Coordinates of C-alpha atoms and ligand atoms in Angstrom, one line a residue:
M1 CA 13.2 -26.9 195.8
T2 CA 16.9 -26.3 195.5
F3 CA 18.9 -23.1 195.1
S4 CA 22.4 -22.5 193.8
D5 CA 25.2 -22.3 196.3
T6 CA 26.1 -18.9 194.8
L7 CA 22.7 -17.5 195.6
K8 CA 22.6 -18.8 199.1
A9 CA 26.2 -17.6 199.8
R10 CA 25.4 -14.1 198.3
I11 CA 22.4 -13.6 200.5
Q12 CA 24.1 -15.1 203.6
T13 CA 27.1 -12.7 203.3
A14 CA 25.3 -9.7 201.9
Q15 CA 25.8 -6.4 203.8
S16 CA 22.9 -4.9 202.0
V17 CA 19.8 -6.4 200.2
C18 CA 17.3 -4.5 198.2
V19 CA 14.0 -6.1 197.1
L20 CA 11.7 -4.7 194.4
T21 CA 8.2 -6.2 194.4
G22 CA 5.3 -5.9 192.0
A23 CA 1.7 -7.2 191.8
G24 CA 2.8 -10.8 191.5
I25 CA 3.7 -11.0 195.2
S26 CA 0.1 -10.2 196.1
A27 CA -1.4 -12.5 193.6
E28 CA -1.4 -15.5 196.0
S29 CA -3.3 -13.3 198.5
G30 CA -6.0 -13.0 195.8
V31 CA -5.2 -9.6 194.5
P32 CA -5.2 -9.7 190.7
T33 CA -2.2 -8.6 188.7
F34 CA -2.2 -5.9 186.0
R35 CA -0.9 -7.8 183.1
G36 CA -0.5 -11.3 181.8
E37 CA -2.9 -14.2 181.5
E38 CA -4.1 -14.1 185.1
G39 CA -4.2 -10.3 185.2
L40 CA -7.6 -9.0 186.5
W41 CA -7.6 -6.0 185.2
K42 CA -7.9 -7.8 181.9
K43 CA -11.0 -5.9 181.1
F44 CA -9.1 -2.7 181.2
K45 CA -5.4 -2.1 180.3
P46 CA -3.8 -0.3 183.3
E47 CA -2.7 2.4 180.8
E48 CA -6.4 3.1 180.1
L49 CA -7.6 3.7 183.7
A50 CA -4.4 4.6 185.5
N51 CA -4.0 8.0 184.1
F52 CA -5.2 11.5 185.0
Q53 CA -7.0 12.1 181.6
A54 CA -9.0 8.9 182.1
F55 CA -10.0 10.2 185.6
I56 CA -11.1 13.6 184.3
R57 CA -13.0 12.0 181.4
N58 CA -14.8 9.5 183.6
P59 CA -14.1 10.1 187.3
D60 CA -16.9 7.7 188.4
L61 CA -15.5 4.8 186.4
V62 CA -12.0 5.3 187.7
W63 CA -13.2 5.9 191.2
E64 CA -15.3 2.7 191.1
W65 CA -12.3 0.7 190.0
Y66 CA -10.3 1.9 193.0
A67 CA -13.2 1.5 195.4
Y68 CA -13.6 -2.1 194.2
R69 CA -9.9 -2.8 194.6
R70 CA -9.8 -1.1 198.0
K71 CA -12.6 -3.3 199.2
L72 CA -10.9 -6.4 197.8
I73 CA -7.6 -5.6 199.5
H74 CA -9.3 -5.1 202.8
E75 CA -10.7 -8.6 202.5
V76 CA -7.4 -10.4 201.8
K77 CA -4.4 -11.1 204.0
P78 CA -0.6 -11.1 203.4
N79 CA 0.7 -14.4 202.1
P80 CA 3.9 -16.5 202.8
G81 CA 5.8 -14.4 200.2
H82 CA 5.1 -11.2 202.2
V83 CA 6.0 -13.0 205.4
A84 CA 9.3 -14.3 204.1
L85 CA 10.3 -10.8 203.3
V86 CA 9.6 -9.7 206.9
E87 CA 11.9 -12.6 208.0
L88 CA 14.6 -11.5 205.4
E89 CA 14.5 -8.0 206.8
R90 CA 15.2 -9.3 210.3
R91 CA 18.1 -11.4 209.1
V92 CA 20.2 -9.1 206.9
K93 CA 22.3 -6.2 208.0
E94 CA 20.7 -3.6 205.8
F95 CA 17.5 -4.1 204.0
T96 CA 15.2 -2.0 201.8
L97 CA 11.9 -3.2 200.4
V98 CA 10.8 -1.2 197.4
T99 CA 7.3 -1.9 196.2
Q100 CA 5.3 -0.8 193.2
N101 CA 2.2 -2.1 195.0
V102 CA -0.4 0.2 196.5
D103 CA -2.1 -2.5 198.6
N104 CA -0.3 -2.1 202.0
L105 CA 0.2 -5.8 202.3
H106 CA 3.9 -5.5 203.1
R107 CA 3.2 -3.3 206.0
R108 CA 0.4 -5.5 207.2
A109 CA 2.7 -8.4 207.1
G110 CA 5.2 -6.5 209.3
S111 CA 7.8 -5.2 207.0
Q112 CA 9.4 -2.0 208.4
S113 CA 11.5 -0.4 205.7
V114 CA 8.9 -0.2 202.9
V115 CA 9.4 2.3 200.2
E116 CA 6.2 2.9 198.2
L117 CA 6.9 4.0 194.7
H118 CA 3.4 4.2 193.3
G119 CA 1.6 5.5 196.4
N120 CA -1.0 3.9 198.6
I121 CA -4.7 3.1 197.8
E122 CA -5.7 3.9 201.4
R123 CA -5.0 7.6 200.9
S124 CA -6.9 10.1 198.8
Y125 CA -6.6 13.8 198.1
C126 CA -8.4 16.7 196.4
I127 CA -7.1 17.4 192.9
E128 CA -7.7 21.2 193.4
C129 CA -6.6 22.2 197.0
K130 CA -4.6 19.0 197.6
T131 CA -6.3 18.4 201.0
V132 CA -5.7 14.8 202.1
V133 CA -8.9 13.0 202.7
S134 CA -9.2 10.1 205.2
E135 CA -12.5 10.7 206.9
L136 CA -14.8 9.7 204.0
N137 CA -16.3 6.3 204.1
L138 CA -14.6 5.6 200.8
D139 CA -15.8 2.1 200.4
A140 CA -19.4 3.1 200.3
L141 CA -19.0 5.4 197.3
N142 CA -19.4 4.3 193.7
R143 CA -19.2 7.9 192.6
A144 CA -16.1 10.0 192.7
P145 CA -16.5 12.1 195.9
R146 CA -16.0 15.9 196.0
C147 CA -13.9 17.9 198.4
E148 CA -15.8 19.4 201.4
R149 CA -13.6 22.4 201.3
C150 CA -13.5 23.4 197.7
G151 CA -15.7 21.0 195.7
G152 CA -12.8 19.6 193.7
L153 CA -12.7 15.9 192.7
I154 CA -11.1 13.5 195.2
R155 CA -8.6 11.1 193.7
P156 CA -6.6 8.1 195.1
D157 CA -3.1 9.0 196.2
V158 CA -1.4 6.7 193.7
V159 CA 0.9 7.4 190.8
W160 CA -0.6 7.3 187.4
F161 CA 1.1 7.1 184.0
G162 CA 2.8 10.3 183.1
E163 CA 3.0 11.4 186.7
M164 CA 6.2 11.8 188.7
L165 CA 7.0 9.2 191.4
P166 CA 7.3 10.7 194.9
V167 CA 10.8 12.2 194.9
E168 CA 11.9 11.0 198.3
A169 CA 10.6 7.5 197.7
F170 CA 12.4 7.2 194.4
S171 CA 15.6 8.6 195.7
K172 CA 15.6 6.1 198.7
A173 CA 15.0 3.3 196.2
E174 CA 17.8 4.4 193.9
A175 CA 20.2 4.8 196.8
A176 CA 19.3 1.2 198.0
A177 CA 19.8 -0.1 194.5
L178 CA 23.2 1.7 194.3
R179 CA 24.6 0.2 197.5
C180 CA 23.1 -3.3 197.7
D181 CA 25.0 -6.6 197.2
V182 CA 21.9 -8.5 196.3
F183 CA 18.9 -7.3 194.4
L184 CA 15.7 -9.4 194.4
C185 CA 13.0 -8.6 191.8
V186 CA 9.8 -10.3 192.8
G187 CA 6.5 -10.6 190.9
T188 CA 6.9 -7.7 188.5
S189 CA 6.7 -7.7 184.8
A190 CA 9.5 -5.1 184.9
V191 CA 8.0 -3.0 182.1
V192 CA 7.0 0.1 184.0
Y193 CA 9.6 2.8 184.4
P194 CA 11.3 4.2 186.4
A195 CA 10.8 1.2 188.8
A196 CA 12.1 -1.1 186.1
S197 CA 15.4 0.8 186.0
L198 CA 16.2 -0.1 189.6
P199 CA 17.5 -3.7 188.9
I200 CA 19.6 -2.3 186.1
T201 CA 21.1 0.3 188.4
A202 CA 21.9 -2.5 190.9
L203 CA 23.4 -4.7 188.1
D204 CA 25.6 -1.9 186.8
Q205 CA 27.2 -1.3 190.2
G206 CA 27.9 -5.0 190.6
A207 CA 25.0 -6.4 192.6
Y208 CA 23.8 -10.0 192.2
I209 CA 20.4 -9.8 190.5
V210 CA 17.8 -12.5 191.2
E211 CA 14.4 -12.5 189.7
I212 CA 11.4 -14.5 191.1
N213 CA 8.5 -14.7 188.8
R214 CA 6.0 -17.2 187.4
E215 CA 7.3 -16.4 183.9
Y216 CA 10.3 -14.9 182.2
T217 CA 10.3 -11.1 181.7
D218 CA 12.3 -8.5 179.9
L219 CA 14.7 -8.5 182.9
S220 CA 15.4 -12.3 182.8
S221 CA 18.2 -12.1 180.2
R222 CA 20.1 -9.6 182.4
A223 CA 19.5 -11.2 185.8
H224 CA 22.1 -13.5 187.3
E225 CA 19.3 -16.0 188.2
T226 CA 15.6 -16.2 187.4
L227 CA 13.7 -18.5 189.7
I228 CA 10.4 -19.5 188.0
G229 CA 7.5 -20.2 190.3
K230 CA 5.3 -18.6 192.9
A231 CA 6.8 -16.0 195.2
G232 CA 4.8 -17.4 198.1
E233 CA 6.6 -20.8 197.6
I234 CA 10.0 -19.8 196.5
L235 CA 10.8 -17.1 199.0
P236 CA 10.0 -19.2 202.2
A237 CA 11.9 -22.2 200.7
L238 CA 14.9 -19.9 199.9
L239 CA 14.9 -18.5 203.5
R240 CA 14.7 -22.0 205.0
Q241 CA 17.9 -23.0 203.1
I242 CA 20.0 -20.0 204.1
N243 CA 22.1 -20.3 207.2
F244 CA 22.1 -16.8 208.7
Q245 CA 23.6 -17.9 212.0
Q246 CA 27.1 -16.6 211.2
R247 CA 25.7 -13.2 211.7
G248 CA 24.7 -14.0 215.2
S249 CA 21.1 -12.9 214.8
Ligands
BJW301 C1 4.0 -13.7 189.9 C2 3.0 -14.4 190.6 C3 3.4 -15.2 191.7 C4 2.1 -13.4 188.9 N1 4.6 -15.2 192.1 N2 5.2 -13.8 190.2 C5 8.9 4.4 177.2 C6 10.0 3.9 177.8 C7 10.2 4.1 179.2 C8 9.3 4.7 180.0 C9 8.1 5.2 179.3 C10 7.9 5.0 178.0 N3 6.7 5.5 177.7 C11 6.2 6.0 178.8 C12 7.0 5.8 179.8 C13 6.8 6.2 181.2 C14 5.8 5.2 181.9 C15 6.1 3.8 181.6 O1 6.9 3.1 182.2 N4 5.4 3.2 180.6 C16 5.6 1.8 180.2 C17 4.4 1.0 180.3 C18 6.2 1.9 178.8 N5 6.0 5.5 183.3 C19 5.4 6.5 183.9 O2 4.6 7.2 183.4 C20 5.8 6.7 185.4 N6 6.1 8.0 185.6 C21 7.2 8.6 185.0 O3 7.9 8.0 184.2 O4 7.4 9.9 185.4 C22 8.2 10.7 184.6 C23 7.4 11.4 183.5 C24 6.6 12.5 183.9 C25 5.8 13.1 183.0 C26 5.8 12.7 181.7 C27 6.5 11.5 181.3 C28 7.3 10.9 182.3 C29 4.6 6.4 186.3 C30 4.2 5.0 186.3 C31 3.0 4.7 187.2 C32 2.5 3.3 187.1 N7 1.3 3.2 187.8 C33 0.6 1.9 188.0 C34 -0.7 2.2 188.7 C35 -0.5 2.5 190.2 C36 -1.8 2.7 190.9 C37 -2.7 1.5 190.9 O5 -2.3 0.4 191.5 O6 -3.7 1.5 190.3 O7 1.4 1.1 188.8 S1 0.4 1.0 186.5 C38 0.7 -0.5 187.1 O8 1.9 -1.1 186.6 C39 0.9 -0.3 188.7 C40 2.1 -1.3 188.9 O9 2.8 -0.8 190.1 C41 2.9 -1.2 187.7 C42 3.8 -2.3 187.5 O10 3.1 -3.5 187.3 P1 3.6 -4.9 188.0 O11 3.6 -4.7 189.5 O12 4.9 -5.2 187.4 O13 2.5 -5.9 187.7 P2 2.2 -6.7 186.4 O14 0.8 -7.2 186.4 O15 2.7 -6.0 185.2 O16 3.2 -8.0 186.5 C43 2.9 -9.0 187.5 C44 4.0 -10.0 187.4 O17 3.9 -10.9 188.5 C45 4.0 -10.8 186.1 O18 5.3 -10.8 185.5 C46 3.6 -12.2 186.6 O19 4.2 -13.2 185.8 C47 4.1 -12.2 188.0 N8 3.4 -13.2 188.9 N9 1.8 -14.3 190.0 C48 5.6 -14.6 191.4 N10 2.4 -15.9 192.5
ZN302 ZN1 -10.4 20.7 197.7

C-alpha cells in the first residue's frame, strides 16, 4: 500500500489532527454498520428504531435491539484500525478523536481523547426522572426495564434522530475541526448531521481532509484524498510509512 508524499508530510508536520470515526471502523471487529450492503441493521433502517417515537411505540423492540447490540459489543475486541488511532494519538502534538460510535471500542483500545457525539450504549437513564442506571443486569433483559424510583421507562443513553447532541461533546468536536491541520474521516457514510458537518468545517478553515472508507461517500468529492479500503488495513499501513521521529517522540 502506498500513500502520497503530501499526505505523509501533512500528518508528519501537523500541529493538530482531528479524526471522525463511524460504524465502519468497528466493522472489522464484527460490529455491523448501519447502512450499505454489509449493514446489519438491514432489517431495520436506523431512522425507524433510533428515535424516541419508536421507543415509546414499542419500547421492548427498541430495548431488545440495544440489548442485542450491547451483548455483541461485549463479545468483540478493538481491531488494528482502533489500535492505529491510539498510536497516532501518541505521535501527534494535539489530537482529538471524535466518534459517532456508541460501542466504547476506542476507549477499550486505549484512546484517551475520545469525544462521543452519539452517547454510549453502556449507559442508560430513566426518561422521566433522568436517573442514570448502571446497576441493572441490562443484558439479561429483553423487555424495556422500569425505573426503581419512579416507574419510568429506562432508555439507552444514546442520541436518537431529532435529539440534540451533547452540547459539550459537539463543541469540543467543532473546536477540534476548527483548529486541526489534518482531518481524517474514517468509516462513516457522512450522511448524519451535525457530525457530517465537521469535515466541512475543517475544510473551510484550510485543513487537509482525508477520507478512509470501503466506498465513496457524499464527502469524497470534497475531500483532498479518499483512500478506498478497510480502515483496519489502511490506518496501520499509513502509520508505518510516516516518519514521526523529527518530533522527538
Ligand atoms: C468501512 C468499513 C471498513 C464499512 N473500513 N469503512 C436534513 C439535512 C440535514 C440534517 C437533517 C435533515 N433531516 C434531518 C436531519 C437531522 C438528522 C440527520 O442528520 N438526518 C439525516 C439522516 C438526513 N440528525 C439528527 O437528528 C441529529 N440531531 C440533530 O440534528 O439535532 C438537532 C435537531 C434537534 C431537534 C430537531 C431537529 C434537529 C441526531 C443524529 C443521531 C444519530 N443517531 C444514530 C444512532 C445512535 C445510537 C445507536 O448507535 O443506536 O447514530 S443513527 C446512526 O447513524 C448512528 C451513527 O452514529 C450514525 C452515522 O452512521 P455511520 O457511523 O456513518 O455508519 P454507516 O453505517 O452509515 O456508514 C458506515 C460506513 O463505513 C460506510 O460508508 C461503509 O462503506 C464504511 N465501512 N466497513 C472502512 N472495514
Ligand atoms: Zn425514574
